[in-house]
mmCIF file with all atom_site columns, C-alpha atoms and ligand atoms in Angstrom:
data_model
loop_
_atom_site.group_PDB
_atom_site.id
_atom_site.type_symbol
_atom_site.label_atom_id
_atom_site.label_alt_id
_atom_site.label_comp_id
_atom_site.label_asym_id
_atom_site.label_entity_id
_atom_site.label_seq_id
_atom_site.pdbx_PDB_ins_code
_atom_site.Cartn_x
_atom_site.Cartn_y
_atom_site.Cartn_z
_atom_site.occupancy
_atom_site.B_iso_or_equiv
_atom_site.pdbx_formal_charge
_atom_site.auth_seq_id
_atom_site.auth_comp_id
_atom_site.auth_asym_id
_atom_site.auth_atom_id
_atom_site.pdbx_PDB_model_num
ATOM   1   C CA . UNK A 1 1   ? 100.485 95.334  102.934 1.00 0.00 ? 1   UNK A CA 1
ATOM   2   C CA . UNK A 1 2   ? 97.898  94.788  100.277 1.00 0.00 ? 2   UNK A CA 1
ATOM   3   C CA . UNK A 1 3   ? 99.262  93.465  96.979  1.00 0.00 ? 3   UNK A CA 1
ATOM   4   C CA . UNK A 1 4   ? 98.674  95.243  93.692  1.00 0.00 ? 4   UNK A CA 1
ATOM   5   C CA . UNK A 1 5   ? 97.325  92.811  91.110  1.00 0.00 ? 5   UNK A CA 1
ATOM   6   C CA . UNK A 1 6   ? 97.098  94.382  87.652  1.00 0.00 ? 6   UNK A CA 1
ATOM   7   C CA . UNK A 1 7   ? 95.368  92.824  84.653  1.00 0.00 ? 7   UNK A CA 1
ATOM   8   C CA . UNK A 1 8   ? 96.874  93.949  81.379  1.00 0.00 ? 8   UNK A CA 1
ATOM   9   C CA . UNK A 1 9   ? 94.401  92.812  78.760  1.00 0.00 ? 9   UNK A CA 1
ATOM   10  C CA . UNK A 1 10  ? 96.646  94.143  75.969  1.00 0.00 ? 10  UNK A CA 1
ATOM   11  C CA . UNK A 1 11  ? 94.743  94.047  72.619  1.00 0.00 ? 11  UNK A CA 1
ATOM   12  C CA . UNK A 1 12  ? 92.238  91.478  73.929  1.00 0.00 ? 12  UNK A CA 1
ATOM   13  C CA . UNK A 1 13  ? 89.794  89.863  74.236  1.00 0.00 ? 13  UNK A CA 1
ATOM   14  C CA . UNK A 1 14  ? 88.458  90.836  70.793  1.00 0.00 ? 14  UNK A CA 1
ATOM   15  C CA . UNK A 1 15  ? 84.870  92.053  70.819  1.00 0.00 ? 15  UNK A CA 1
ATOM   16  C CA . UNK A 1 16  ? 82.993  94.288  73.227  1.00 0.00 ? 16  UNK A CA 1
ATOM   17  C CA . UNK A 1 17  ? 80.736  91.383  74.138  1.00 0.00 ? 17  UNK A CA 1
ATOM   18  C CA . UNK A 1 18  ? 83.735  89.311  75.191  1.00 0.00 ? 18  UNK A CA 1
ATOM   19  C CA . UNK A 1 19  ? 85.192  92.245  77.095  1.00 0.00 ? 19  UNK A CA 1
ATOM   20  C CA . UNK A 1 20  ? 81.948  92.802  78.954  1.00 0.00 ? 20  UNK A CA 1
ATOM   21  C CA . UNK A 1 21  ? 81.751  89.134  79.913  1.00 0.00 ? 21  UNK A CA 1
ATOM   22  C CA . UNK A 1 22  ? 85.347  89.039  81.061  1.00 0.00 ? 22  UNK A CA 1
ATOM   23  C CA . UNK A 1 23  ? 84.885  92.189  83.105  1.00 0.00 ? 23  UNK A CA 1
ATOM   24  C CA . UNK A 1 24  ? 81.702  90.814  84.671  1.00 0.00 ? 24  UNK A CA 1
ATOM   25  C CA . UNK A 1 25  ? 83.578  87.688  85.694  1.00 0.00 ? 25  UNK A CA 1
ATOM   26  C CA . UNK A 1 26  ? 86.554  89.438  87.306  1.00 0.00 ? 26  UNK A CA 1
ATOM   27  C CA . UNK A 1 27  ? 85.297  92.767  88.621  1.00 0.00 ? 27  UNK A CA 1
ATOM   28  C CA . UNK A 1 28  ? 84.696  91.457  92.130  1.00 0.00 ? 28  UNK A CA 1
ATOM   29  C CA . UNK A 1 29  ? 88.407  90.747  92.516  1.00 0.00 ? 29  UNK A CA 1
ATOM   30  C CA . UNK A 1 30  ? 88.999  94.489  92.884  1.00 0.00 ? 30  UNK A CA 1
ATOM   31  C CA . UNK A 1 31  ? 92.173  94.102  90.799  1.00 0.00 ? 31  UNK A CA 1
ATOM   32  C CA . UNK A 1 32  ? 93.414  96.952  88.625  1.00 0.00 ? 32  UNK A CA 1
ATOM   33  C CA . UNK A 1 33  ? 92.014  96.296  85.167  1.00 0.00 ? 33  UNK A CA 1
ATOM   34  C CA . UNK A 1 34  ? 93.712  97.806  82.129  1.00 0.00 ? 34  UNK A CA 1
ATOM   35  C CA . UNK A 1 35  ? 91.510  97.130  79.102  1.00 0.00 ? 35  UNK A CA 1
ATOM   36  C CA . UNK A 1 36  ? 92.007  98.569  75.618  1.00 0.00 ? 36  UNK A CA 1
ATOM   37  C CA . UNK A 1 37  ? 91.256  102.334 75.668  1.00 0.00 ? 37  UNK A CA 1
ATOM   38  C CA . UNK A 1 38  ? 88.013  101.934 73.790  1.00 0.00 ? 38  UNK A CA 1
ATOM   39  C CA . UNK A 1 39  ? 86.415  99.986  76.657  1.00 0.00 ? 39  UNK A CA 1
ATOM   40  C CA . UNK A 1 40  ? 87.372  102.333 79.472  1.00 0.00 ? 40  UNK A CA 1
ATOM   41  C CA . UNK A 1 41  ? 84.301  104.515 79.329  1.00 0.00 ? 41  UNK A CA 1
ATOM   42  C CA . UNK A 1 42  ? 81.964  101.546 79.452  1.00 0.00 ? 42  UNK A CA 1
ATOM   43  C CA . UNK A 1 43  ? 83.798  99.965  82.380  1.00 0.00 ? 43  UNK A CA 1
ATOM   44  C CA . UNK A 1 44  ? 83.836  103.186 84.420  1.00 0.00 ? 44  UNK A CA 1
ATOM   45  C CA . UNK A 1 45  ? 83.029  103.755 87.264  1.00 0.00 ? 45  UNK A CA 1
ATOM   46  C CA . UNK A 1 46  ? 84.903  100.588 88.240  1.00 0.00 ? 46  UNK A CA 1
ATOM   47  C CA . UNK A 1 47  ? 87.116  101.848 91.043  1.00 0.00 ? 47  UNK A CA 1
ATOM   48  C CA . UNK A 1 48  ? 90.398  100.314 89.867  1.00 0.00 ? 48  UNK A CA 1
ATOM   49  C CA . UNK A 1 49  ? 90.642  101.183 86.220  1.00 0.00 ? 49  UNK A CA 1
ATOM   50  C CA . UNK A 1 50  ? 93.977  101.511 84.505  1.00 0.00 ? 50  UNK A CA 1
ATOM   51  C CA . UNK A 1 51  ? 95.183  102.317 81.001  1.00 0.00 ? 51  UNK A CA 1
ATOM   52  C CA . UNK A 1 52  ? 97.865  100.589 78.951  1.00 0.00 ? 52  UNK A CA 1
ATOM   53  C CA . UNK A 1 53  ? 99.600  103.731 77.735  1.00 0.00 ? 53  UNK A CA 1
ATOM   54  C CA . UNK A 1 54  ? 99.100  107.461 77.228  1.00 0.00 ? 54  UNK A CA 1
ATOM   55  C CA . UNK A 1 55  ? 100.693 110.361 75.382  1.00 0.00 ? 55  UNK A CA 1
ATOM   56  C CA . UNK A 1 56  ? 102.610 113.073 77.226  1.00 0.00 ? 56  UNK A CA 1
ATOM   57  C CA . UNK A 1 57  ? 100.886 116.056 75.584  1.00 0.00 ? 57  UNK A CA 1
ATOM   58  C CA . UNK A 1 58  ? 97.650  117.333 77.045  1.00 0.00 ? 58  UNK A CA 1
ATOM   59  C CA . UNK A 1 59  ? 95.735  117.817 73.812  1.00 0.00 ? 59  UNK A CA 1
ATOM   60  C CA . UNK A 1 60  ? 96.170  118.885 70.218  1.00 0.00 ? 60  UNK A CA 1
ATOM   61  C CA . UNK A 1 61  ? 97.033  117.527 66.795  1.00 0.00 ? 61  UNK A CA 1
ATOM   62  C CA . UNK A 1 62  ? 98.313  114.055 67.785  1.00 0.00 ? 62  UNK A CA 1
ATOM   63  C CA . UNK A 1 63  ? 96.236  111.675 65.716  1.00 0.00 ? 63  UNK A CA 1
ATOM   64  C CA . UNK A 1 64  ? 95.469  108.417 67.426  1.00 0.00 ? 64  UNK A CA 1
ATOM   65  C CA . UNK A 1 65  ? 96.792  109.437 70.824  1.00 0.00 ? 65  UNK A CA 1
ATOM   66  C CA . UNK A 1 66  ? 95.115  109.619 74.249  1.00 0.00 ? 66  UNK A CA 1
ATOM   67  C CA . UNK A 1 67  ? 96.052  112.133 76.946  1.00 0.00 ? 67  UNK A CA 1
ATOM   68  C CA . UNK A 1 68  ? 96.363  111.630 80.684  1.00 0.00 ? 68  UNK A CA 1
ATOM   69  C CA . UNK A 1 69  ? 93.642  114.256 81.147  1.00 0.00 ? 69  UNK A CA 1
ATOM   70  C CA . UNK A 1 70  ? 91.246  112.085 79.147  1.00 0.00 ? 70  UNK A CA 1
ATOM   71  C CA . UNK A 1 71  ? 92.163  108.986 81.141  1.00 0.00 ? 71  UNK A CA 1
ATOM   72  C CA . UNK A 1 72  ? 91.855  110.793 84.439  1.00 0.00 ? 72  UNK A CA 1
ATOM   73  C CA . UNK A 1 73  ? 88.485  112.141 83.404  1.00 0.00 ? 73  UNK A CA 1
ATOM   74  C CA . UNK A 1 74  ? 87.241  108.576 82.922  1.00 0.00 ? 74  UNK A CA 1
ATOM   75  C CA . UNK A 1 75  ? 88.444  107.606 86.374  1.00 0.00 ? 75  UNK A CA 1
ATOM   76  C CA . UNK A 1 76  ? 91.703  105.815 85.586  1.00 0.00 ? 76  UNK A CA 1
ATOM   77  C CA . UNK A 1 77  ? 94.045  105.578 88.557  1.00 0.00 ? 77  UNK A CA 1
ATOM   78  C CA . UNK A 1 78  ? 96.975  103.749 87.013  1.00 0.00 ? 78  UNK A CA 1
ATOM   79  C CA . UNK A 1 79  ? 98.711  103.943 83.644  1.00 0.00 ? 79  UNK A CA 1
ATOM   80  C CA . UNK A 1 80  ? 101.138 101.320 82.377  1.00 0.00 ? 80  UNK A CA 1
ATOM   81  C CA . UNK A 1 81  ? 104.120 103.089 80.823  1.00 0.00 ? 81  UNK A CA 1
ATOM   82  C CA . UNK A 1 82  ? 106.967 101.696 78.727  1.00 0.00 ? 82  UNK A CA 1
ATOM   83  C CA . UNK A 1 83  ? 105.668 98.165  78.319  1.00 0.00 ? 83  UNK A CA 1
ATOM   84  C CA . UNK A 1 84  ? 108.175 96.131  76.310  1.00 0.00 ? 84  UNK A CA 1
ATOM   85  C CA . UNK A 1 85  ? 105.571 95.692  73.567  1.00 0.00 ? 85  UNK A CA 1
ATOM   86  C CA . UNK A 1 86  ? 105.366 99.470  73.231  1.00 0.00 ? 86  UNK A CA 1
ATOM   87  C CA . UNK A 1 87  ? 109.129 99.743  73.186  1.00 0.00 ? 87  UNK A CA 1
ATOM   88  C CA . UNK A 1 88  ? 109.374 96.988  70.573  1.00 0.00 ? 88  UNK A CA 1
ATOM   89  C CA . UNK A 1 89  ? 106.478 97.652  68.184  1.00 0.00 ? 89  UNK A CA 1
ATOM   90  C CA . UNK A 1 90  ? 106.126 101.430 68.606  1.00 0.00 ? 90  UNK A CA 1
ATOM   91  C CA . UNK A 1 91  ? 109.766 102.352 69.137  1.00 0.00 ? 91  UNK A CA 1
ATOM   92  C CA . UNK A 1 92  ? 109.168 103.961 72.501  1.00 0.00 ? 92  UNK A CA 1
ATOM   93  C CA . UNK A 1 93  ? 112.377 105.254 74.000  1.00 0.00 ? 93  UNK A CA 1
ATOM   94  C CA . UNK A 1 94  ? 113.386 105.835 77.604  1.00 0.00 ? 94  UNK A CA 1
ATOM   95  C CA . UNK A 1 95  ? 113.110 109.566 76.832  1.00 0.00 ? 95  UNK A CA 1
ATOM   96  C CA . UNK A 1 96  ? 109.468 109.174 75.751  1.00 0.00 ? 96  UNK A CA 1
ATOM   97  C CA . UNK A 1 97  ? 108.837 107.074 78.824  1.00 0.00 ? 97  UNK A CA 1
ATOM   98  C CA . UNK A 1 98  ? 110.358 109.717 81.064  1.00 0.00 ? 98  UNK A CA 1
ATOM   99  C CA . UNK A 1 99  ? 108.020 112.371 79.650  1.00 0.00 ? 99  UNK A CA 1
ATOM   100 C CA . UNK A 1 100 ? 105.020 110.101 80.047  1.00 0.00 ? 100 UNK A CA 1
ATOM   101 C CA . UNK A 1 101 ? 105.878 109.175 83.624  1.00 0.00 ? 101 UNK A CA 1
ATOM   102 C CA . UNK A 1 102 ? 106.228 112.864 84.528  1.00 0.00 ? 102 UNK A CA 1
ATOM   103 C CA . UNK A 1 103 ? 102.899 113.712 82.912  1.00 0.00 ? 103 UNK A CA 1
ATOM   104 C CA . UNK A 1 104 ? 101.113 110.889 84.726  1.00 0.00 ? 104 UNK A CA 1
ATOM   105 C CA . UNK A 1 105 ? 102.527 111.928 88.102  1.00 0.00 ? 105 UNK A CA 1
ATOM   106 C CA . UNK A 1 106 ? 101.669 115.589 87.503  1.00 0.00 ? 106 UNK A CA 1
ATOM   107 C CA . UNK A 1 107 ? 98.067  114.554 86.887  1.00 0.00 ? 107 UNK A CA 1
ATOM   108 C CA . UNK A 1 108 ? 98.029  112.705 90.209  1.00 0.00 ? 108 UNK A CA 1
ATOM   109 C CA . UNK A 1 109 ? 97.809  109.241 88.667  1.00 0.00 ? 109 UNK A CA 1
ATOM   110 C CA . UNK A 1 110 ? 100.178 106.345 89.278  1.00 0.00 ? 110 UNK A CA 1
ATOM   111 C CA . UNK A 1 111 ? 102.476 105.161 86.495  1.00 0.00 ? 111 UNK A CA 1
ATOM   112 C CA . UNK A 1 112 ? 103.376 101.478 86.384  1.00 0.00 ? 112 UNK A CA 1
ATOM   113 C CA . UNK A 1 113 ? 106.727 101.636 84.636  1.00 0.00 ? 113 UNK A CA 1
ATOM   114 C CA . UNK A 1 114 ? 107.913 98.460  82.924  1.00 0.00 ? 114 UNK A CA 1
ATOM   115 C CA . UNK A 1 115 ? 111.559 97.459  82.781  1.00 0.00 ? 115 UNK A CA 1
ATOM   116 C CA . UNK A 1 116 ? 113.215 94.209  81.785  1.00 0.00 ? 116 UNK A CA 1
ATOM   117 C CA . UNK A 1 117 ? 115.771 92.491  79.605  1.00 0.00 ? 117 UNK A CA 1
ATOM   118 C CA . UNK A 1 118 ? 115.527 90.335  76.478  1.00 0.00 ? 118 UNK A CA 1
ATOM   119 C CA . UNK A 1 119 ? 116.744 86.755  76.409  1.00 0.00 ? 119 UNK A CA 1
ATOM   120 C CA . UNK A 1 120 ? 119.824 87.787  74.470  1.00 0.00 ? 120 UNK A CA 1
ATOM   121 C CA . UNK A 1 121 ? 120.676 90.506  76.955  1.00 0.00 ? 121 UNK A CA 1
ATOM   122 C CA . UNK A 1 122 ? 120.328 88.035  79.815  1.00 0.00 ? 122 UNK A CA 1
ATOM   123 C CA . UNK A 1 123 ? 122.525 85.472  78.073  1.00 0.00 ? 123 UNK A CA 1
ATOM   124 C CA . UNK A 1 124 ? 125.178 88.123  77.551  1.00 0.00 ? 124 UNK A CA 1
ATOM   125 C CA . UNK A 1 125 ? 125.076 89.130  81.218  1.00 0.00 ? 125 UNK A CA 1
ATOM   126 C CA . UNK A 1 126 ? 123.658 92.524  80.291  1.00 0.00 ? 126 UNK A CA 1
ATOM   127 C CA . UNK A 1 127 ? 120.570 92.377  82.502  1.00 0.00 ? 127 UNK A CA 1
ATOM   128 C CA . UNK A 1 128 ? 121.756 94.799  85.148  1.00 0.00 ? 128 UNK A CA 1
ATOM   129 C CA . UNK A 1 129 ? 123.171 97.160  82.554  1.00 0.00 ? 129 UNK A CA 1
ATOM   130 C CA . UNK A 1 130 ? 119.807 97.247  80.751  1.00 0.00 ? 130 UNK A CA 1
ATOM   131 C CA . UNK A 1 131 ? 117.861 97.820  83.945  1.00 0.00 ? 131 UNK A CA 1
ATOM   132 C CA . UNK A 1 132 ? 120.271 100.530 84.947  1.00 0.00 ? 132 UNK A CA 1
ATOM   133 C CA . UNK A 1 133 ? 119.829 102.348 81.633  1.00 0.00 ? 133 UNK A CA 1
ATOM   134 C CA . UNK A 1 134 ? 116.047 102.027 81.666  1.00 0.00 ? 134 UNK A CA 1
ATOM   135 C CA . UNK A 1 135 ? 115.938 103.362 85.201  1.00 0.00 ? 135 UNK A CA 1
ATOM   136 C CA . UNK A 1 136 ? 118.527 106.112 84.737  1.00 0.00 ? 136 UNK A CA 1
ATOM   137 C CA . UNK A 1 137 ? 116.966 107.505 81.552  1.00 0.00 ? 137 UNK A CA 1
ATOM   138 C CA . UNK A 1 138 ? 113.328 106.504 81.985  1.00 0.00 ? 138 UNK A CA 1
ATOM   139 C CA . UNK A 1 139 ? 113.076 107.635 85.584  1.00 0.00 ? 139 UNK A CA 1
ATOM   140 C CA . UNK A 1 140 ? 115.363 110.659 85.493  1.00 0.00 ? 140 UNK A CA 1
ATOM   141 C CA . UNK A 1 141 ? 114.056 113.279 87.908  1.00 0.00 ? 141 UNK A CA 1
ATOM   142 C CA . UNK A 1 142 ? 111.197 111.092 89.127  1.00 0.00 ? 142 UNK A CA 1
ATOM   143 C CA . UNK A 1 143 ? 110.056 110.809 92.740  1.00 0.00 ? 143 UNK A CA 1
ATOM   144 C CA . UNK A 1 144 ? 110.233 107.062 93.335  1.00 0.00 ? 144 UNK A CA 1
ATOM   145 C CA . UNK A 1 145 ? 107.510 107.188 95.959  1.00 0.00 ? 145 UNK A CA 1
ATOM   146 C CA . UNK A 1 146 ? 105.001 108.147 93.249  1.00 0.00 ? 146 UNK A CA 1
ATOM   147 C CA . UNK A 1 147 ? 105.506 105.209 90.913  1.00 0.00 ? 147 UNK A CA 1
ATOM   148 C CA . UNK A 1 148 ? 105.303 101.451 90.672  1.00 0.00 ? 148 UNK A CA 1
ATOM   149 C CA . UNK A 1 149 ? 107.993 99.562  88.769  1.00 0.00 ? 149 UNK A CA 1
ATOM   150 C CA . UNK A 1 150 ? 107.057 96.359  86.976  1.00 0.00 ? 150 UNK A CA 1
ATOM   151 C CA . UNK A 1 151 ? 109.981 94.009  86.497  1.00 0.00 ? 151 UNK A CA 1
ATOM   152 C CA . UNK A 1 152 ? 109.004 92.171  83.329  1.00 0.00 ? 152 UNK A CA 1
ATOM   153 C CA . UNK A 1 153 ? 111.781 90.074  81.825  1.00 0.00 ? 153 UNK A CA 1
ATOM   154 C CA . UNK A 1 154 ? 110.886 90.128  78.136  1.00 0.00 ? 154 UNK A CA 1
ATOM   155 C CA . UNK A 1 155 ? 111.764 86.454  77.611  1.00 0.00 ? 155 UNK A CA 1
ATOM   156 C CA . UNK A 1 156 ? 109.159 85.543  80.236  1.00 0.00 ? 156 UNK A CA 1
ATOM   157 C CA . UNK A 1 157 ? 106.294 87.491  78.657  1.00 0.00 ? 157 UNK A CA 1
ATOM   158 C CA . UNK A 1 158 ? 103.680 85.294  77.026  1.00 0.00 ? 158 UNK A CA 1
ATOM   159 C CA . UNK A 1 159 ? 106.055 82.330  76.867  1.00 0.00 ? 159 UNK A CA 1
ATOM   160 C CA . UNK A 1 160 ? 104.950 80.246  79.835  1.00 0.00 ? 160 UNK A CA 1
ATOM   161 C CA . UNK A 1 161 ? 108.588 80.470  80.902  1.00 0.00 ? 161 UNK A CA 1
ATOM   162 C CA . UNK A 1 162 ? 108.249 82.521  84.078  1.00 0.00 ? 162 UNK A CA 1
ATOM   163 C CA . UNK A 1 163 ? 111.339 83.812  85.856  1.00 0.00 ? 163 UNK A CA 1
ATOM   164 C CA . UNK A 1 164 ? 112.571 81.673  88.780  1.00 0.00 ? 164 UNK A CA 1
ATOM   165 C CA . UNK A 1 165 ? 111.232 83.038  92.026  1.00 0.00 ? 165 UNK A CA 1
ATOM   166 C CA . UNK A 1 166 ? 114.724 83.422  93.545  1.00 0.00 ? 166 UNK A CA 1
ATOM   167 C CA . UNK A 1 167 ? 116.072 85.122  90.438  1.00 0.00 ? 167 UNK A CA 1
ATOM   168 C CA . UNK A 1 168 ? 113.104 87.486  90.300  1.00 0.00 ? 168 UNK A CA 1
ATOM   169 C CA . UNK A 1 169 ? 113.720 88.356  93.929  1.00 0.00 ? 169 UNK A CA 1
ATOM   170 C CA . UNK A 1 170 ? 117.354 89.041  93.162  1.00 0.00 ? 170 UNK A CA 1
ATOM   171 C CA . UNK A 1 171 ? 116.346 91.394  90.351  1.00 0.00 ? 171 UNK A CA 1
ATOM   172 C CA . UNK A 1 172 ? 113.899 93.117  92.680  1.00 0.00 ? 172 UNK A CA 1
ATOM   173 C CA . UNK A 1 173 ? 116.766 93.813  95.046  1.00 0.00 ? 173 UNK A CA 1
ATOM   174 C CA . UNK A 1 174 ? 118.921 95.078  92.180  1.00 0.00 ? 174 UNK A CA 1
ATOM   175 C CA . UNK A 1 175 ? 116.158 97.518  91.215  1.00 0.00 ? 175 UNK A CA 1
ATOM   176 C CA . UNK A 1 176 ? 115.759 98.609  94.839  1.00 0.00 ? 176 UNK A CA 1
ATOM   177 C CA . UNK A 1 177 ? 119.484 99.320  95.015  1.00 0.00 ? 177 UNK A CA 1
ATOM   178 C CA . UNK A 1 178 ? 119.241 101.426 91.862  1.00 0.00 ? 178 UNK A CA 1
ATOM   179 C CA . UNK A 1 179 ? 116.226 103.344 93.143  1.00 0.00 ? 179 UNK A CA 1
ATOM   180 C CA . UNK A 1 180 ? 114.981 103.145 96.693  1.00 0.00 ? 180 UNK A CA 1
ATOM   181 C CA . UNK A 1 181 ? 114.434 100.451 99.267  1.00 0.00 ? 181 UNK A CA 1
ATOM   182 C CA . UNK A 1 182 ? 110.834 101.522 99.624  1.00 0.00 ? 182 UNK A CA 1
ATOM   183 C CA . UNK A 1 183 ? 109.881 101.602 95.960  1.00 0.00 ? 183 UNK A CA 1
ATOM   184 C CA . UNK A 1 184 ? 106.934 99.439  94.951  1.00 0.00 ? 184 UNK A CA 1
ATOM   185 C CA . UNK A 1 185 ? 107.974 96.658  92.598  1.00 0.00 ? 185 UNK A CA 1
ATOM   186 C CA . UNK A 1 186 ? 105.646 94.171  90.935  1.00 0.00 ? 186 UNK A CA 1
ATOM   187 C CA . UNK A 1 187 ? 106.518 91.171  88.772  1.00 0.00 ? 187 UNK A CA 1
ATOM   188 C CA . UNK A 1 188 ? 105.225 90.347  85.288  1.00 0.00 ? 188 UNK A CA 1
ATOM   189 C CA . UNK A 1 189 ? 105.970 87.579  82.802  1.00 0.00 ? 189 UNK A CA 1
ATOM   190 C CA . UNK A 1 190 ? 103.902 84.366  82.637  1.00 0.00 ? 190 UNK A CA 1
ATOM   191 C CA . UNK A 1 191 ? 102.519 84.974  86.113  1.00 0.00 ? 191 UNK A CA 1
ATOM   192 C CA . UNK A 1 192 ? 99.743  82.494  86.831  1.00 0.00 ? 192 UNK A CA 1
ATOM   193 C CA . UNK A 1 193 ? 97.691  80.989  89.634  1.00 0.00 ? 193 UNK A CA 1
ATOM   194 C CA . UNK A 1 194 ? 100.383 78.446  90.439  1.00 0.00 ? 194 UNK A CA 1
ATOM   195 C CA . UNK A 1 195 ? 103.378 80.758  90.700  1.00 0.00 ? 195 UNK A CA 1
ATOM   196 C CA . UNK A 1 196 ? 101.660 83.880  92.070  1.00 0.00 ? 196 UNK A CA 1
ATOM   197 C CA . UNK A 1 197 ? 102.194 82.928  95.688  1.00 0.00 ? 197 UNK A CA 1
ATOM   198 C CA . UNK A 1 198 ? 105.931 82.543  95.118  1.00 0.00 ? 198 UNK A CA 1
ATOM   199 C CA . UNK A 1 199 ? 106.323 86.051  93.724  1.00 0.00 ? 199 UNK A CA 1
ATOM   200 C CA . UNK A 1 200 ? 104.009 87.650  96.238  1.00 0.00 ? 200 UNK A CA 1
ATOM   201 C CA . UNK A 1 201 ? 104.890 85.865  99.453  1.00 0.00 ? 201 UNK A CA 1
ATOM   202 C CA . UNK A 1 202 ? 108.274 84.268  98.923  1.00 0.00 ? 202 UNK A CA 1
ATOM   203 C CA . UNK A 1 203 ? 110.006 86.906  96.806  1.00 0.00 ? 203 UNK A CA 1
ATOM   204 C CA . UNK A 1 204 ? 107.901 89.610  98.425  1.00 0.00 ? 204 UNK A CA 1
ATOM   205 C CA . UNK A 1 205 ? 106.931 91.502  95.327  1.00 0.00 ? 205 UNK A CA 1
ATOM   206 C CA . UNK A 1 206 ? 104.323 94.186  95.932  1.00 0.00 ? 206 UNK A CA 1
ATOM   207 C CA . UNK A 1 207 ? 102.090 92.741  93.255  1.00 0.00 ? 207 UNK A CA 1
ATOM   208 C CA . UNK A 1 208 ? 101.824 91.223  89.795  1.00 0.00 ? 208 UNK A CA 1
ATOM   209 C CA . UNK A 1 209 ? 101.303 92.486  86.260  1.00 0.00 ? 209 UNK A CA 1
ATOM   210 C CA . UNK A 1 210 ? 99.325  89.746  84.566  1.00 0.00 ? 210 UNK A CA 1
ATOM   211 C CA . UNK A 1 211 ? 98.808  89.331  80.823  1.00 0.00 ? 211 UNK A CA 1
ATOM   212 C CA . UNK A 1 212 ? 97.537  86.014  79.504  1.00 0.00 ? 212 UNK A CA 1
ATOM   213 C CA . UNK A 1 213 ? 96.197  84.710  82.802  1.00 0.00 ? 213 UNK A CA 1
ATOM   214 C CA . UNK A 1 214 ? 94.104  87.875  83.255  1.00 0.00 ? 214 UNK A CA 1
ATOM   215 C CA . UNK A 1 215 ? 91.968  86.748  80.307  1.00 0.00 ? 215 UNK A CA 1
ATOM   216 C CA . UNK A 1 216 ? 91.009  83.515  82.088  1.00 0.00 ? 216 UNK A CA 1
ATOM   217 C CA . UNK A 1 217 ? 88.543  84.481  84.810  1.00 0.00 ? 217 UNK A CA 1
ATOM   218 C CA . UNK A 1 218 ? 88.939  81.427  87.046  1.00 0.00 ? 218 UNK A CA 1
ATOM   219 C CA . UNK A 1 219 ? 92.690  81.542  86.926  1.00 0.00 ? 219 UNK A CA 1
ATOM   220 C CA . UNK A 1 220 ? 92.778  85.297  87.461  1.00 0.00 ? 220 UNK A CA 1
ATOM   221 C CA . UNK A 1 221 ? 90.483  85.038  90.466  1.00 0.00 ? 221 UNK A CA 1
ATOM   222 C CA . UNK A 1 222 ? 92.836  82.476  92.006  1.00 0.00 ? 222 UNK A CA 1
ATOM   223 C CA . UNK A 1 223 ? 95.742  84.882  91.514  1.00 0.00 ? 223 UNK A CA 1
ATOM   224 C CA . UNK A 1 224 ? 93.905  87.581  93.414  1.00 0.00 ? 224 UNK A CA 1
ATOM   225 C CA . UNK A 1 225 ? 92.853  85.360  96.313  1.00 0.00 ? 225 UNK A CA 1
HETATM 226 P P1 . 13P B 2 .   ? 101.961 87.426  80.284  1.00 0.00 ? 1   13P B P1 1
HETATM 227 O O1 . 13P B 2 .   ? 101.371 87.328  81.664  1.00 0.00 ? 1   13P B O1 1
HETATM 228 O O2 . 13P B 2 .   ? 101.017 86.988  79.203  1.00 0.00 ? 1   13P B O2 1
HETATM 229 O O3 . 13P B 2 .   ? 103.305 86.775  80.199  1.00 0.00 ? 1   13P B O3 1
HETATM 230 O O4 . 13P B 2 .   ? 102.191 88.973  79.993  1.00 0.00 ? 1   13P B O4 1
HETATM 231 C C1 . 13P B 2 .   ? 102.877 89.718  80.924  1.00 0.00 ? 1   13P B C1 1
HETATM 232 C C2 . 13P B 2 .   ? 102.767 91.142  80.562  1.00 0.00 ? 1   13P B C2 1
HETATM 233 O O5 . 13P B 2 .   ? 103.338 91.581  79.584  1.00 0.00 ? 1   13P B O5 1
HETATM 234 C C3 . 13P B 2 .   ? 101.932 91.988  81.404  1.00 0.00 ? 1   13P B C3 1
HETATM 235 O O6 . 13P B 2 .   ? 102.112 93.327  81.094  1.00 0.00 ? 1   13P B O6 1
#
């Protein structure tokens, strides 16, 4: 099965010129690229465009927000939902995430729903409890065959401290038990060219959600090879 490699540029790289150069360097990989909203129109019609978030209302007086209809119109196929940075800095709740996931599916796009525990939660043996809550509330009433789950342990994001391959695989199995054996699960959290093979081929994840390394063209290309 083909692996799903997703570049989450987050609020990078900085200027449009840098974004254009980065895109030019990685577009041949065919990976899903999720740039900041403002670049989407210029990068269309790239066939694997994704967005980093959306709002669950279709249109109206919601200053600063972007609807799924708008993203679909620009050719987005995937939308990252419930990233831990959105939960942390923008107070997104599992209830918000549930509404967003439903809206994305209704529009025929694929939500990439992020779940994962903080370092403190892991140290207190709360990991499974956290995942269970995020899945129960965030994915309530959702058809698991229509989504991708990204297991992103928060302590591994942007730290260079990636999750052990065996432990990540164990968490993948925990998530499968909570959802479905056939659900697509990708890994995120300091994924790079050196550890990608372990997640993809040893732990058998269906893909990777890549932050920092997606901003380094040579490294990102190696991940997608
Ligand atoms: P890093 O790859 O920089 O750890 O970020 C992971 C991430 O949050 C992707 O969504």
